[in-house]
PDB file of C-alpha atoms in Angstrom:
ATOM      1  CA  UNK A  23       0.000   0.000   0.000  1.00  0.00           C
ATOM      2  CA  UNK A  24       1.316   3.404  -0.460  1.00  0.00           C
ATOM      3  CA  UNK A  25       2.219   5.502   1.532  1.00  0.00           C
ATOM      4  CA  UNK A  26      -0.297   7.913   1.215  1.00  0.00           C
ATOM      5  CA  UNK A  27      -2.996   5.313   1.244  1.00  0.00           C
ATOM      6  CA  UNK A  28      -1.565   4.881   4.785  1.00  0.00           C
ATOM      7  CA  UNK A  29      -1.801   8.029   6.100  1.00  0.00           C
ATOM      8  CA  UNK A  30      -5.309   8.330   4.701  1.00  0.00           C
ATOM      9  CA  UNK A  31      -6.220   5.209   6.137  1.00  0.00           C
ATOM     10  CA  UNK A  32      -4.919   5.725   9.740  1.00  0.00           C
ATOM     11  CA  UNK A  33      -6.123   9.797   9.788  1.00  0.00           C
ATOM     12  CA  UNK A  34      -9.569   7.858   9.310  1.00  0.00           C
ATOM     13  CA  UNK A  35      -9.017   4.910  11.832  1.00  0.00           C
ATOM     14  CA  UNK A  36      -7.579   7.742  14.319  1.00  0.00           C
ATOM     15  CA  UNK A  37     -11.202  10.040  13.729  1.00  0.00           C
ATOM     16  CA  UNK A  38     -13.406   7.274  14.590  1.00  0.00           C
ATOM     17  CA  UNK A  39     -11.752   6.325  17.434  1.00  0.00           C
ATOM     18  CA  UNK A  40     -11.515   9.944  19.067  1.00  0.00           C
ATOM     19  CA  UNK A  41     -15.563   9.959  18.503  1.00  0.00           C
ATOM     20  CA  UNK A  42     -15.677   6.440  20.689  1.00  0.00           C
ATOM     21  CA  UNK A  43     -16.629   4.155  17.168  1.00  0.00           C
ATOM     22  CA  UNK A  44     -14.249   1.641  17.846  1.00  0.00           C
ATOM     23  CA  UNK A  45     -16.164  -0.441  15.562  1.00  0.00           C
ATOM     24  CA  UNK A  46     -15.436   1.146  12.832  1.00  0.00           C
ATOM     25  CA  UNK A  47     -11.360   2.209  13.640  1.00  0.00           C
ATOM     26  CA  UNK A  48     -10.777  -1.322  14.031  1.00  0.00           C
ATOM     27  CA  UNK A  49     -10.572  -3.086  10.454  1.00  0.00           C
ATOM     28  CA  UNK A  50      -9.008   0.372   9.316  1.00  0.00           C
ATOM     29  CA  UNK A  51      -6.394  -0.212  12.001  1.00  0.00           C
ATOM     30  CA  UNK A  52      -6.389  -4.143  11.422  1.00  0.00           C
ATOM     31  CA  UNK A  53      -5.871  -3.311   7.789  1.00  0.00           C
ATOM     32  CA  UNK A  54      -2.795  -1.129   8.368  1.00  0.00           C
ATOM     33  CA  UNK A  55      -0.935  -3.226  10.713  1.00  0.00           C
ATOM     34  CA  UNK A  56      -1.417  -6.121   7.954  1.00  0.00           C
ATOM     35  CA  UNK A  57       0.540  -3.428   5.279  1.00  0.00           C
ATOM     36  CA  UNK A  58       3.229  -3.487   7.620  1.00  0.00           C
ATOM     37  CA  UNK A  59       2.081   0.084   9.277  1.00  0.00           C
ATOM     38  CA  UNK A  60       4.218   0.552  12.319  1.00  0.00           C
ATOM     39  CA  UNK A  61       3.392   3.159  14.643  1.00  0.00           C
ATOM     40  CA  UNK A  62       2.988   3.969  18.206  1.00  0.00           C
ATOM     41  CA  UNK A  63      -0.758   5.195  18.079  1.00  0.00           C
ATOM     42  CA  UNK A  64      -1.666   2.155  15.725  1.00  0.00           C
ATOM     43  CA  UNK A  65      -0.872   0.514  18.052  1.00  0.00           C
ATOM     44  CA  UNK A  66      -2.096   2.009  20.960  1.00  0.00           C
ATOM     45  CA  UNK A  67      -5.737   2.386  19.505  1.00  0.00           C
ATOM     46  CA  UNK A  68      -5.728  -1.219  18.578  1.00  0.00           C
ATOM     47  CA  UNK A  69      -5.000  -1.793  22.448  1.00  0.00           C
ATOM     48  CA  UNK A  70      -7.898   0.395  23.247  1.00  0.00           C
ATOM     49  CA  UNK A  71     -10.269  -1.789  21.112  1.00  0.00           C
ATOM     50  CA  UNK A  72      -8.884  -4.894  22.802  1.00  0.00           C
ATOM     51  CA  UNK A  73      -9.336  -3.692  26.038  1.00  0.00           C
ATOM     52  CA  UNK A  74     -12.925  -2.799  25.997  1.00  0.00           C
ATOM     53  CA  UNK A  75     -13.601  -6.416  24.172  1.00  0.00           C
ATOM     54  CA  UNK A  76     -12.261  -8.010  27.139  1.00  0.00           C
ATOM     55  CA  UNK A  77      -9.346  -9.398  25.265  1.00  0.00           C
ATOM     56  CA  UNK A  78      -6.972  -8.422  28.254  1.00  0.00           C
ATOM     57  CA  UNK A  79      -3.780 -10.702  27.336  1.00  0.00           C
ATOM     58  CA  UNK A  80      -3.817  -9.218  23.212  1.00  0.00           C
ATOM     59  CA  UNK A  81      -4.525  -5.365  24.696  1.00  0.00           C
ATOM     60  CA  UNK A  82      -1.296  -5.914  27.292  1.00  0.00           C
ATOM     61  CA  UNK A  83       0.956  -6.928  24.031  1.00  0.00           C
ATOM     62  CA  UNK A  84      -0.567  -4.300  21.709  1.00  0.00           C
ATOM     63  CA  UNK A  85       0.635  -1.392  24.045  1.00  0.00           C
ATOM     64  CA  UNK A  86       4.030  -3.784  25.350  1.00  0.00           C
ATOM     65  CA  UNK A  87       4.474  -2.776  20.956  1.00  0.00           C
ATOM     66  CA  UNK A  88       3.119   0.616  20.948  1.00  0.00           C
ATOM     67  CA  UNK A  89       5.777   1.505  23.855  1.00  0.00           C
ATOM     68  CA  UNK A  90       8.519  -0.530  22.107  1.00  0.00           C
ATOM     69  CA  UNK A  91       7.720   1.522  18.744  1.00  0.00           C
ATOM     70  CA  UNK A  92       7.803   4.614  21.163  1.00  0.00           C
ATOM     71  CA  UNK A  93       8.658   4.565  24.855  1.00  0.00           C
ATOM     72  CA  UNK A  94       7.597   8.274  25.324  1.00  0.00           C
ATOM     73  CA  UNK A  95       3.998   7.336  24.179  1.00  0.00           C
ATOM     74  CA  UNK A  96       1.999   8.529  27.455  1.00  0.00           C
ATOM     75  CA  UNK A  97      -1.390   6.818  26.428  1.00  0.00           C
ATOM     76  CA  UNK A  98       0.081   3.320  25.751  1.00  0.00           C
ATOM     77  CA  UNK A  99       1.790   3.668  28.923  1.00  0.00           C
ATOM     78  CA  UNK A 100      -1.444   4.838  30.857  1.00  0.00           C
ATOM     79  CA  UNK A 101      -3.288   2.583  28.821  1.00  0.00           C
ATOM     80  CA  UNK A 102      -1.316  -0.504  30.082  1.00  0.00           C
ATOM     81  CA  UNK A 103      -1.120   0.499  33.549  1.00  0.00           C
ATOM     82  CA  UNK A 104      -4.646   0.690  33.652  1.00  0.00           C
ATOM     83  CA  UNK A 105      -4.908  -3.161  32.635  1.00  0.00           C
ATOM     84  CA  UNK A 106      -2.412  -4.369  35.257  1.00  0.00           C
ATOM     85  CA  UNK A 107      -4.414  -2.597  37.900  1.00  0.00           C
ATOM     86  CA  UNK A 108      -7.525  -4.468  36.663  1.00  0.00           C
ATOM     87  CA  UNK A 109      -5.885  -8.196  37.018  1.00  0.00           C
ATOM     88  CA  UNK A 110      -4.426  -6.905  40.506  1.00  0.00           C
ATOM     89  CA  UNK A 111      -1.091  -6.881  39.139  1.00  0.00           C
ATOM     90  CA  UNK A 112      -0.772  -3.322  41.146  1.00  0.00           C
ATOM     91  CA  UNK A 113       2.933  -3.532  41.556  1.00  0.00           C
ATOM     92  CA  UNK A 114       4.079  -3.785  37.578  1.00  0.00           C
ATOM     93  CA  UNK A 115       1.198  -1.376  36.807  1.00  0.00           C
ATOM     94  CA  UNK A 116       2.802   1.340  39.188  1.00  0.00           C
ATOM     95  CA  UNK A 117       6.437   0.626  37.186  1.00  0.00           C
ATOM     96  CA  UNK A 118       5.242   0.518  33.973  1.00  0.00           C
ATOM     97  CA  UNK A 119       3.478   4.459  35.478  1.00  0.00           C
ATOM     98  CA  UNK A 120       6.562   5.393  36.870  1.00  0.00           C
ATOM     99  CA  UNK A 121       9.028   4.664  34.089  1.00  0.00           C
ATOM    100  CA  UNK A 122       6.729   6.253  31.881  1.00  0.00           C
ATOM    101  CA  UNK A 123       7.505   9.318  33.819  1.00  0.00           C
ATOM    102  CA  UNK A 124      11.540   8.819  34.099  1.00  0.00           C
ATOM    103  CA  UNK A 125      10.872   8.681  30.024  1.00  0.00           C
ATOM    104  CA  UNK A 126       9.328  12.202  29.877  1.00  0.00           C
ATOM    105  CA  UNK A 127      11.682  13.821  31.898  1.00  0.00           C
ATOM    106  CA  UNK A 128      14.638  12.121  29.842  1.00  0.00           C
ATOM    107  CA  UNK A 129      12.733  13.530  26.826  1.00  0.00           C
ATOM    108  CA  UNK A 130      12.068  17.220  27.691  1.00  0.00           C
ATOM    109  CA  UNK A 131      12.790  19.566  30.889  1.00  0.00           C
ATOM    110  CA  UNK A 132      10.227  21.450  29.762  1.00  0.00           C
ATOM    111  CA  UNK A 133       6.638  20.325  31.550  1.00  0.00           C
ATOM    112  CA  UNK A 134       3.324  19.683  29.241  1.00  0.00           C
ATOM    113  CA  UNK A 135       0.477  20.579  31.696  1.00  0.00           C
ATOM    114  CA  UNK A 136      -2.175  18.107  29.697  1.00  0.00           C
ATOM    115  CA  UNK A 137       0.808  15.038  30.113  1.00  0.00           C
ATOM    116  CA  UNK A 138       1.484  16.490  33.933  1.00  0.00           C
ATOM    117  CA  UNK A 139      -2.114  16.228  34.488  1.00  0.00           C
ATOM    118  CA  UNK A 140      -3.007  12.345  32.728  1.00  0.00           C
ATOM    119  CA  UNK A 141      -0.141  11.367  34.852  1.00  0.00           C
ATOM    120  CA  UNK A 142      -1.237  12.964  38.409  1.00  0.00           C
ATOM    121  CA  UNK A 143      -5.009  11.209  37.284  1.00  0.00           C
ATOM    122  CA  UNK A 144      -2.865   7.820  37.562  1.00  0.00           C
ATOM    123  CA  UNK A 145      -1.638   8.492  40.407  1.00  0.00           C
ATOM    124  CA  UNK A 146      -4.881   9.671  41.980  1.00  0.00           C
ATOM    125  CA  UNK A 147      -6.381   6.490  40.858  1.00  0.00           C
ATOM    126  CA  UNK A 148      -3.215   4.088  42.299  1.00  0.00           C
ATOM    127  CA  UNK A 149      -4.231   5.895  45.699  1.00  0.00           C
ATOM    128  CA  UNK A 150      -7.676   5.314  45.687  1.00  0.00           C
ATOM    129  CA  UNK A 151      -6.907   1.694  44.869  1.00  0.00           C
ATOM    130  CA  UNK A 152      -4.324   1.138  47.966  1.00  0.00           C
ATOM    131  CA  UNK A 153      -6.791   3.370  50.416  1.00  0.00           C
ATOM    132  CA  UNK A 154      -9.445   0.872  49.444  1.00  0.00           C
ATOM    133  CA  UNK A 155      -7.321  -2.164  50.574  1.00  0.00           C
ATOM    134  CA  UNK A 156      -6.433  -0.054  53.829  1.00  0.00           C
ATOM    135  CA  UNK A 157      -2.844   0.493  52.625  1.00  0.00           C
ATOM    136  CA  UNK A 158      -2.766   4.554  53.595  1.00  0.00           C
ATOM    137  CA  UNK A 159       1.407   4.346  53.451  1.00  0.00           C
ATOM    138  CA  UNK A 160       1.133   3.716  49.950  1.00  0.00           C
ATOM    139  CA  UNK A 161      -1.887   5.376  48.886  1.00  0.00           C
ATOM    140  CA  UNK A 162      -0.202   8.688  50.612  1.00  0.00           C
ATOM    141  CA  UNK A 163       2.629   8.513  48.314  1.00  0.00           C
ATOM    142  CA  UNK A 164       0.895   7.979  45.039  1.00  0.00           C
ATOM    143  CA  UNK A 165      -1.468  11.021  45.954  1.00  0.00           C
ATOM    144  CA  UNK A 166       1.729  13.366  47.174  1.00  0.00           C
ATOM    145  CA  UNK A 167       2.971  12.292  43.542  1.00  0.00           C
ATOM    146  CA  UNK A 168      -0.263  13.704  42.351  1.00  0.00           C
ATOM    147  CA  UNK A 169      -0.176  16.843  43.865  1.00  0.00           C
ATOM    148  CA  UNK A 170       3.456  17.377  42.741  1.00  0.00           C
ATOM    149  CA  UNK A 171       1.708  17.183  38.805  1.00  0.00           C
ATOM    150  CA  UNK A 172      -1.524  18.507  39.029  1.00  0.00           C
ATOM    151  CA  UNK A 173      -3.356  21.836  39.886  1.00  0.00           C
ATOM    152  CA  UNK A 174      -6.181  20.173  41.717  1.00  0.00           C
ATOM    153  CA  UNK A 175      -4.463  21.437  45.121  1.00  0.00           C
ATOM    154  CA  UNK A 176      -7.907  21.294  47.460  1.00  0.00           C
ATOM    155  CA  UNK A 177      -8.930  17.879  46.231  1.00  0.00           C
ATOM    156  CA  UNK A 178      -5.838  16.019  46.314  1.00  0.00           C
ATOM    157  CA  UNK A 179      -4.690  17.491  50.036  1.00  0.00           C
ATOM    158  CA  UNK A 180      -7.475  16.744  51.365  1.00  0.00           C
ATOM    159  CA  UNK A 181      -7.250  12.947  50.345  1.00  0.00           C
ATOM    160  CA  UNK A 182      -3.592  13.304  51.949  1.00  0.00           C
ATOM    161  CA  UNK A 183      -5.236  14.731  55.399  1.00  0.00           C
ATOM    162  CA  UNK A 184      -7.288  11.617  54.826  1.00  0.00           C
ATOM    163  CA  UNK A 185      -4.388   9.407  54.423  1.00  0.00           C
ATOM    164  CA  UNK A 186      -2.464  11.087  57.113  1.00  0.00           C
ATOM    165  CA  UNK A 187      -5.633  11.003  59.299  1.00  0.00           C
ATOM    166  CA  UNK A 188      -6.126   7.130  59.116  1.00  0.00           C
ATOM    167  CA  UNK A 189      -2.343   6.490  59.663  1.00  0.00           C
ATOM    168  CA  UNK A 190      -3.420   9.006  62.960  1.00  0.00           C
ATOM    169  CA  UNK A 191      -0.370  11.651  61.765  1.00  0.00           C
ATOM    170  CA  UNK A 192      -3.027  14.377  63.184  1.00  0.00           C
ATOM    171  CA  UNK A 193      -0.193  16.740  63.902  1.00  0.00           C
ATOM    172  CA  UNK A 194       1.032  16.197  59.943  1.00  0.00           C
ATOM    173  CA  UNK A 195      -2.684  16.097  58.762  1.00  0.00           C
ATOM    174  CA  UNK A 196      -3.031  19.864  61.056  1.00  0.00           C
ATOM    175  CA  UNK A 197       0.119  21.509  59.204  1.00  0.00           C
ATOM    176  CA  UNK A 198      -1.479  20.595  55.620  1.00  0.00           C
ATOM    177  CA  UNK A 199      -5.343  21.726  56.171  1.00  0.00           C
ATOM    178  CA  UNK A 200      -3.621  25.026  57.872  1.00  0.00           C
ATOM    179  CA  UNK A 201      -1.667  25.579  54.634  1.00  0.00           C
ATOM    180  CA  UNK A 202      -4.798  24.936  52.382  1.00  0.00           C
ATOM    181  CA  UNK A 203      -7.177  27.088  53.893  1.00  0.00           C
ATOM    182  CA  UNK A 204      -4.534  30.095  54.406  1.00  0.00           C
ATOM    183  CA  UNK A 205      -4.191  29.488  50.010  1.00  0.00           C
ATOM    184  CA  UNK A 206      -7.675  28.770  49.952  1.00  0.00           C
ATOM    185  CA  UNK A 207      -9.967  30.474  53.011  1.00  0.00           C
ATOM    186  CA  UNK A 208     -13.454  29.620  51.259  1.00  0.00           C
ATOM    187  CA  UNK A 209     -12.915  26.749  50.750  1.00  0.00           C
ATOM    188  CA  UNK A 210     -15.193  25.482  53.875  1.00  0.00           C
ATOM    189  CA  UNK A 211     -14.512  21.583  53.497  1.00  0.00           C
ATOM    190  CA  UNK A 212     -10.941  22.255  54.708  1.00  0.00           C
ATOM    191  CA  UNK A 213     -11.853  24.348  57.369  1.00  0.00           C
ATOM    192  CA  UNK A 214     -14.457  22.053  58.738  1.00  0.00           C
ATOM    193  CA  UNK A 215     -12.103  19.244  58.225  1.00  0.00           C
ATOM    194  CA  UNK A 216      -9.471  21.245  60.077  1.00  0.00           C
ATOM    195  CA  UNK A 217     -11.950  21.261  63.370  1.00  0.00           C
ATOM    196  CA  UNK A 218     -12.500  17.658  63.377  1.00  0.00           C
ATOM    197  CA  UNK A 219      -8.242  17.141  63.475  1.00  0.00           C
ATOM    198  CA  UNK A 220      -8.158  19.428  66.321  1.00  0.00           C
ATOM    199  CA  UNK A 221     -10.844  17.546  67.874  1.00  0.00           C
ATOM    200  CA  UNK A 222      -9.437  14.374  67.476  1.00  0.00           C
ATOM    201  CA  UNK A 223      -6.488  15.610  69.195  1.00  0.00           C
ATOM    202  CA  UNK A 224      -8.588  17.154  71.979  1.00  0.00           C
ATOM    203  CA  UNK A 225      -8.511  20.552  70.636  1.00  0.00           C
ATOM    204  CA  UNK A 226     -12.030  21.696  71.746  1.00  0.00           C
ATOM    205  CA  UNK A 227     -11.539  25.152  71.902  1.00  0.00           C
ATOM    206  CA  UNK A 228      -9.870  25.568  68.475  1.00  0.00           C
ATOM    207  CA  UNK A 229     -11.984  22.840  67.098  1.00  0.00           C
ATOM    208  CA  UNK A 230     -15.464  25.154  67.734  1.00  0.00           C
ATOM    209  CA  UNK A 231     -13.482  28.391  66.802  1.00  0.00           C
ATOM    210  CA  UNK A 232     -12.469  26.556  63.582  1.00  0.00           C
ATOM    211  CA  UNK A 233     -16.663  24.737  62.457  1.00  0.00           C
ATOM    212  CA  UNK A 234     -17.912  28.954  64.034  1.00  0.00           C
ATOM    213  CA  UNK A 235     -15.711  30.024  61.248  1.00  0.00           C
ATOM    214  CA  UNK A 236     -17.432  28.162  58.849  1.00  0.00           C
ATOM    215  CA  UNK A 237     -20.955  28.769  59.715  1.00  0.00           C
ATOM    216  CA  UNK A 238     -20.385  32.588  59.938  1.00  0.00           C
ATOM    217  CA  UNK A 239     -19.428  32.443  56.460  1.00  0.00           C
ATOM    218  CA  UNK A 240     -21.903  29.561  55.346  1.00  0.00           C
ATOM    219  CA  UNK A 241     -24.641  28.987  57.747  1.00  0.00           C
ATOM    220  CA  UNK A 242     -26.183  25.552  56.181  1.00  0.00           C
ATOM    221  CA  UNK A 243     -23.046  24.060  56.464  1.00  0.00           C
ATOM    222  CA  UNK A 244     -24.725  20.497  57.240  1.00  0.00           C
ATOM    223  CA  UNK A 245     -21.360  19.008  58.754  1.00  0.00           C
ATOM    224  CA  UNK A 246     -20.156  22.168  60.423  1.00  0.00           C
ATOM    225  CA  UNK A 247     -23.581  22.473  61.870  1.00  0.00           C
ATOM    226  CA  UNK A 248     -23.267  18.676  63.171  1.00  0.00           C
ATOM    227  CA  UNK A 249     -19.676  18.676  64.379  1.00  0.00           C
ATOM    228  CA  UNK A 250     -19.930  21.992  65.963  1.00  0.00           C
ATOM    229  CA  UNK A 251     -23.672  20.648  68.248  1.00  0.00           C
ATOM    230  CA  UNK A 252     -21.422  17.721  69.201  1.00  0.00           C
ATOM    231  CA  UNK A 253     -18.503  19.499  70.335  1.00  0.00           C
ATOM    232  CA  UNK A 254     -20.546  21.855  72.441  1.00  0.00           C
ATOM    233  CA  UNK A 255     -22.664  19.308  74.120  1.00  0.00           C
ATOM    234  CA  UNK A 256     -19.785  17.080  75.548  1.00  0.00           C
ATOM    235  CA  UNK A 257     -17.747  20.752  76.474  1.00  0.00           C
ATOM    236  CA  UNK A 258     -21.058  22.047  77.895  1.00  0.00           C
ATOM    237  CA  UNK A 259     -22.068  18.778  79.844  1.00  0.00           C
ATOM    238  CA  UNK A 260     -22.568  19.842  83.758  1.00  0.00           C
ATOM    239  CA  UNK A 261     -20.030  17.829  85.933  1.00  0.00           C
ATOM    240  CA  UNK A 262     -22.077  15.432  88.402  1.00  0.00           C
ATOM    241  CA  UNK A 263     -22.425  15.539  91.627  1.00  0.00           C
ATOM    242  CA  UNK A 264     -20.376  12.901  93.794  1.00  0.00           C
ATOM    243  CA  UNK A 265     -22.370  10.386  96.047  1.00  0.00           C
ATOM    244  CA  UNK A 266     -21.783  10.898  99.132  1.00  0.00           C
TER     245      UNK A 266
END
């Protein structure tokens, strides 16, 4: 096939598959890798297709070949990582993740913020993963990586407090909500999240100040409203009387 057959060819494969017709991309893409058509994104796509048949083994060697034609493709890498996760092989899909990142910062110094952000979505994902199996140590670390890439700063500290919270690092868990809400001060989550660290730690005082704060500024705060009745009725509870 020529050359310019190909390109045709693949420029139509590559349209259908952006629009989700995998139906249709796949005997164009079929076609091309039969002509001897060797590219990363062939490649790629045709892992796509395989991995929403089901076909888990063929998808895992169709992006192993899209990342041999091109180890800086970020979608095969993502792609294949993504497949790992979903047999429970977590540990080879957070390598093939993280050499996909060595890979990008061999290839350029200079940061993408659409590739930065794919690759902090992994990472969000690996920590969800390991905070649903009750492994906070590790889920901690893949969503610090996360913040490092992404500008989703609120979100992704407050599932570090979380992590930090169930690992009982209150004091580290204090020092990060105190840093978000001085960046972000309406954002009321944090702040009511804030009062229930200092009340875990016995903070009662600071803990009201912190949920008053809140409802000043938002009075239907349903969890400020909560936290802050509970607080006050154990700090308000009349001592009893001894028997004599």
């Amino acid at each position: 096939m020529e050359l310019n057959d190909q390109t045709e060819i693949l420029n139509e494969a590559s349209a259908f598959f952006k629009k989700g017709e995998l139906k249709s991309a796949e005997p164009l893409i079929n076609q091309l890798i039969l002509d001897g058509h060797k590219s990363a994104e062939v490649f790629h796509m045709l892992g796509t297709i395989l991995y929403d048949q089901g076909k888990f083994n063929k998808a895992i060697r169709s992006f192993r070949r899209a990342l041999e034609l091109d180890p800086f493709y970020t979608d095969a890498s993502i792609g294949l990582s993504i497949i790992l996760n979903d047999l429970g092989r977590y540990e080879e899909g957070r390598k093939v993740f993280e050499e996909a990142q060595v890979m990008l910062a061999q290839k350029s110094a200079k940061e993408d913020p659409y590739i930065e952000e794919k690759l902090a979505i992994k990472h969000d994902e690996l920590g969800e993963l390991y905070c649903q199996y009750r492994r906070y140590d590790e889920g901690l670390e893949q969503y610090e990586r996360a913040l490092q890439l992404s500008s989703r700063v609120p979100e992704l500290t407050m599932k570090i407090v979380d992590c930090l919270e169930n690992l009982n690092r209150l004091t580290e868990a204090e020092a990060q909500l105190k840093s978000l809400v001085k960046t972000y001060p309406d954002f009321f989550n944090a702040r009511t999240k804030l009062g229930k660290i200092y009340y875990e730690q016995n903070k009662i005082p600071e803990a009201i100040d912190a949920w008053e704060n809140v409802l000043s500024r938002d009075p239907n705060h349903a969890q400020a409203k909560k936290l802050l009745a509970q607080a006050q009725n154990i700090e308000f509870i009349p001592a009893q009387e001894p028997y004599l």
